[in-house]
Tab-separated table of C-alpha atoms and ligand atoms in Angstrom:
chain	number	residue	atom	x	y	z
A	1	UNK	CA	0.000	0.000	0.000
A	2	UNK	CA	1.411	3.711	-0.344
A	3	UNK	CA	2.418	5.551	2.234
A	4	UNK	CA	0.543	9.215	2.625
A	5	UNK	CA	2.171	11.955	4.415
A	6	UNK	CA	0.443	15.652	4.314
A	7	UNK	CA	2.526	18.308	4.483
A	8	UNK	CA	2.206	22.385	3.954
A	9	UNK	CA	4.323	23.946	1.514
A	10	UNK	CA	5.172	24.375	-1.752
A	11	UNK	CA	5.290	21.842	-4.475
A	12	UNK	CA	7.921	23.313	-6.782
A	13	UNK	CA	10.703	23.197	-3.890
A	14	UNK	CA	10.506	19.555	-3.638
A	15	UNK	CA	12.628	16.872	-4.214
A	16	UNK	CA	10.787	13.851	-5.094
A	17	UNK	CA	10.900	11.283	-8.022
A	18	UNK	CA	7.392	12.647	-9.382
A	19	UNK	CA	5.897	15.772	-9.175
A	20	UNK	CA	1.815	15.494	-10.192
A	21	UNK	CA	0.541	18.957	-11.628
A	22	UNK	CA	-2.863	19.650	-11.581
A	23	UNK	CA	-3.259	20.611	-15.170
A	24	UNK	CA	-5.888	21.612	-17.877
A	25	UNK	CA	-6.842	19.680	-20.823
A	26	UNK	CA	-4.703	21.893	-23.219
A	27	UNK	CA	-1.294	20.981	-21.120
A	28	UNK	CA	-0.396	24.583	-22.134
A	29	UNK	CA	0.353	25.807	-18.073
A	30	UNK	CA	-2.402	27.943	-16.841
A	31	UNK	CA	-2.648	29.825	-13.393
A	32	UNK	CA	-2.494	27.852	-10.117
A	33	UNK	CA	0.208	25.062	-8.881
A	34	UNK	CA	0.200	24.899	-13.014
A	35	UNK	CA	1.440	28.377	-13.544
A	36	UNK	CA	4.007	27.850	-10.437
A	37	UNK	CA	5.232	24.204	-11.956
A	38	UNK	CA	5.757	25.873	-15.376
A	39	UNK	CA	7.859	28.832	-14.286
A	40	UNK	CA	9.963	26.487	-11.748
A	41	UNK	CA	10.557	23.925	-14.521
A	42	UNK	CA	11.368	26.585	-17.019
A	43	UNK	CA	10.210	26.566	-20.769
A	44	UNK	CA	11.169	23.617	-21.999
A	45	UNK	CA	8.427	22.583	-20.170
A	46	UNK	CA	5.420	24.108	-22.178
A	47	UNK	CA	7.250	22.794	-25.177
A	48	UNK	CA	6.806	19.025	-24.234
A	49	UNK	CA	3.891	19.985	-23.001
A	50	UNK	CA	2.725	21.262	-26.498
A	51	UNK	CA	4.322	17.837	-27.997
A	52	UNK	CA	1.631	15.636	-26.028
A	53	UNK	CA	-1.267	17.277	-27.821
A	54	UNK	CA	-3.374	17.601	-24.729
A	55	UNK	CA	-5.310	15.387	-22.115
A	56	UNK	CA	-8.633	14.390	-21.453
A	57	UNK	CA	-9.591	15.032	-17.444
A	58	UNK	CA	-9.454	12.022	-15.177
A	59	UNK	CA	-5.840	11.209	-17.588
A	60	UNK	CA	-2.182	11.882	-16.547
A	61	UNK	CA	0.963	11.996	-19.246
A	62	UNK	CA	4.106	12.290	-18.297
A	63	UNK	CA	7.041	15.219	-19.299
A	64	UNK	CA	10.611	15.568	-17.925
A	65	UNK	CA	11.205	17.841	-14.837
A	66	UNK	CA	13.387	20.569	-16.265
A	67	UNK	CA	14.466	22.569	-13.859
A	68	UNK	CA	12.489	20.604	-10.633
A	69	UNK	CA	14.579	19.026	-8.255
A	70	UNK	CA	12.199	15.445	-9.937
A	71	UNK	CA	12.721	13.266	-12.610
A	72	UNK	CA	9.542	13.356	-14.059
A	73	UNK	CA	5.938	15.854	-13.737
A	74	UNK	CA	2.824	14.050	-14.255
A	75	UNK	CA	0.445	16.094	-15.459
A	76	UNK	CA	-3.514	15.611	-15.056
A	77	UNK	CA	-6.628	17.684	-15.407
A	78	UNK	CA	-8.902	17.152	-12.532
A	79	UNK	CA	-12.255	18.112	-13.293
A	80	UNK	CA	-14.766	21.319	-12.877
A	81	UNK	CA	-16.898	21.364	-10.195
A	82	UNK	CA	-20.508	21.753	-11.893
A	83	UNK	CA	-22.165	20.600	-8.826
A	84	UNK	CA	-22.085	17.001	-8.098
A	85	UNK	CA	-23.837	15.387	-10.834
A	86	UNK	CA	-21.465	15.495	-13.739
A	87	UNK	CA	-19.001	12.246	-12.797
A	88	UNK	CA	-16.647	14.561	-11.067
A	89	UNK	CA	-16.041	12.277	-7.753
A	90	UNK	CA	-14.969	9.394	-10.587
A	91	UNK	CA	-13.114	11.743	-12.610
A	92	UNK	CA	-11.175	12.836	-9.420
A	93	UNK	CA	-10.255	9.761	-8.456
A	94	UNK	CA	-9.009	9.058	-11.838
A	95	UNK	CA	-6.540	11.398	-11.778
A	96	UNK	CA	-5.142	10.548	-8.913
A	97	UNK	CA	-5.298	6.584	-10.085
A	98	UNK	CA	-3.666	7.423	-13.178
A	99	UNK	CA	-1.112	9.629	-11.990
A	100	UNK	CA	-0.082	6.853	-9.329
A	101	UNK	CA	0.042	4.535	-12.530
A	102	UNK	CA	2.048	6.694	-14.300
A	103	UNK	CA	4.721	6.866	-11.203
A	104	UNK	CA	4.806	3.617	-10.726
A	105	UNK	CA	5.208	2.373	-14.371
A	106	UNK	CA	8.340	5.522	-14.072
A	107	UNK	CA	9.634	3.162	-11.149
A	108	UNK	CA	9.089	6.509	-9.170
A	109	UNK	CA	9.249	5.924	-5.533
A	110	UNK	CA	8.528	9.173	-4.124
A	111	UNK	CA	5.546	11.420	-5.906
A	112	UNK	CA	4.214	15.007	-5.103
A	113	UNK	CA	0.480	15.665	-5.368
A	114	UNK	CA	-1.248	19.029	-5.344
A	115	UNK	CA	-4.736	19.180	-4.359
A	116	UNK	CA	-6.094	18.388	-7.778
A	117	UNK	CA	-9.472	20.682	-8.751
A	118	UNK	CA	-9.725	22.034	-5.423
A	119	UNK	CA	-8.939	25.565	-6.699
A	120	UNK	CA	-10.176	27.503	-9.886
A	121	UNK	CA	-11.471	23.946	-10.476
A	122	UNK	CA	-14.024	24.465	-7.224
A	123	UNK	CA	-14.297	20.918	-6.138
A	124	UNK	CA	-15.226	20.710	-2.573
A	125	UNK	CA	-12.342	20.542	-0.049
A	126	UNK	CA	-13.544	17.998	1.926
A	127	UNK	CA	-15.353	15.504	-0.676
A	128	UNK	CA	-11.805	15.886	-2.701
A	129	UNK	CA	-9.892	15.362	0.456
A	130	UNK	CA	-11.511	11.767	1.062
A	131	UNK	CA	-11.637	11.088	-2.353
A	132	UNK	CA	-7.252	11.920	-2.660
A	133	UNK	CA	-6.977	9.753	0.636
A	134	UNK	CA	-8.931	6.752	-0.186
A	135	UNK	CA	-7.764	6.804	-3.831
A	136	UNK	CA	-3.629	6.773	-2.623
A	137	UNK	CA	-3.849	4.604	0.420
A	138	UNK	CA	-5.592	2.053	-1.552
A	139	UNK	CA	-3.498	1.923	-4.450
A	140	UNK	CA	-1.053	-1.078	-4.219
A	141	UNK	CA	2.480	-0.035	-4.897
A	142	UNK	CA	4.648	0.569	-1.187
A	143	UNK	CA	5.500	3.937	-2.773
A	144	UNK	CA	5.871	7.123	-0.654
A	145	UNK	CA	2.955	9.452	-1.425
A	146	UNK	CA	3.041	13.579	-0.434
A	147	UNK	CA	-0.040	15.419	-0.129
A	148	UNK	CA	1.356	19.151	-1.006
A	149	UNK	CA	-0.829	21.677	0.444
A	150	UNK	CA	-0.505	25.636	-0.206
A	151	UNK	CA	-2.675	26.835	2.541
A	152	UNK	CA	-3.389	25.852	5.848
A	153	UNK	CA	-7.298	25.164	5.122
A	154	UNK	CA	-6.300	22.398	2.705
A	155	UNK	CA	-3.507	20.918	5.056
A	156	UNK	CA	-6.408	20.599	7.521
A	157	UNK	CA	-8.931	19.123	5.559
A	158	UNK	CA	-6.395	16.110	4.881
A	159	UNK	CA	-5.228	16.037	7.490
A	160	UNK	CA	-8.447	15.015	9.036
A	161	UNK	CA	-9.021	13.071	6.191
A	162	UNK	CA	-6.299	11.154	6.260
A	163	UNK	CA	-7.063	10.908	10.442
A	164	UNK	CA	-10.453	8.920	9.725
B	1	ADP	P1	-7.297	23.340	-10.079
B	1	ADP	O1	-7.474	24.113	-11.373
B	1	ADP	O2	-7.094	21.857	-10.297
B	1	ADP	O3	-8.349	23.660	-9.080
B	1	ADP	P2	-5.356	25.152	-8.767
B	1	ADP	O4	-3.939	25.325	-9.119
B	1	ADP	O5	-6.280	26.297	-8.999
B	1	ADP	O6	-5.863	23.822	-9.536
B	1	ADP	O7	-5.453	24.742	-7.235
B	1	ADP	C1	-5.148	23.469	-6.751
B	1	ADP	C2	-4.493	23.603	-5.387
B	1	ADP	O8	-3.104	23.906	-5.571
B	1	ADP	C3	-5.046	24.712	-4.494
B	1	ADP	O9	-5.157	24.213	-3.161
B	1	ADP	C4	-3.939	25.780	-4.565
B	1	ADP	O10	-3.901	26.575	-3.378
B	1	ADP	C5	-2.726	24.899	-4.645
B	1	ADP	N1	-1.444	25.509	-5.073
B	1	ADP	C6	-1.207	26.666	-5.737
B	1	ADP	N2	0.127	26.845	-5.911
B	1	ADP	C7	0.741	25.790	-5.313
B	1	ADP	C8	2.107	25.393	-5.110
B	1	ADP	N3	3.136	26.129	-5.572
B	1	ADP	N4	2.357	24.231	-4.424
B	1	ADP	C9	1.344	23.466	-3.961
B	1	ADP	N5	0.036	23.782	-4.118
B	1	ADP	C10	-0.250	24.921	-4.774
């Protein structure tokens, strides 16, 4: 089973095998953790990005780190909130499933996630949260797993779900 540790901070300072970006569909960098991944990584980024031609949400592909103290990003659009009813708890959990099947088929033993969608995206903190937790302490790979969180609102809300 992975291993899930949450932890405050930022994303782009870590060193870890894979860093997950919470991404749009285009891959072209946005605002965000997406906007703060492409500036750290540099701009060799947006043009691998641009060579992947996209990515549905719920998906994850996979670019070199650049300039990231990683060896690989894994980048996955999580989906718009649009209230509940539009397959956005399965679509969240697929891009957390996908990303951890990306890292592990990248023999990554340490990954980086973001709190995918819980931002411009709008998901709910706390449905996300359990739906993140469940998702990586489920998946079967004894990898290391870090929940990144920006603010202290979203370190809480996994925290407590990773506490129940
Ligand atoms: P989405 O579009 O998937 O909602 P956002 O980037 O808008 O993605 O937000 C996702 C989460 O990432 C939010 O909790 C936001 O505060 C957080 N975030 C923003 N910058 C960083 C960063 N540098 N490291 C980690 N998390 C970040």
């Amino acid at each position: 089973m992975a291993n899930l540790q949450v932890i405050q901070g930022d994303i782009t300072k870590l060193r870890v095998d894979a860093i997950v970006n919470a991404a749009n569909t285009s891959l072209r960098g946005g605002g965000g953790v997406d906007g703060a991944i492409h500036r750290a990584a540099g701009p060799e980024l947006d043009a691998a990005c641009r060579k992947l031609g996209g990515c549905p949400t719920g998906e994850a592909k996979v670019t070199p780190a650049f300039n990231l103290n990683a060896k690989i990003i894994i980048h996955t659009p999580g989906p718009i909130w649009r209230g509940g009813n539009n397959n956005e708890d399965e679509l969240l959990k697929n891009s957390y499933l996908n990303s951890l099947k990306r890292a592990t088929e990248n023999d990554c033993q340490t990954v980086a996630f973001p709190s995918i969608s819980t931002g411009v995206y709008d998901f709910p903190l706390e449905r996300a949260a359990k739906i993140a937790v469940e998702t990586i302490t489920s998946f079967q790979n004894p990898m290391t797993v870090q929940m990144v969180c920006f603010d202290s609102a979203t370190y809480n809300a996994y925290k407590q779900a990773l506490n129940e």
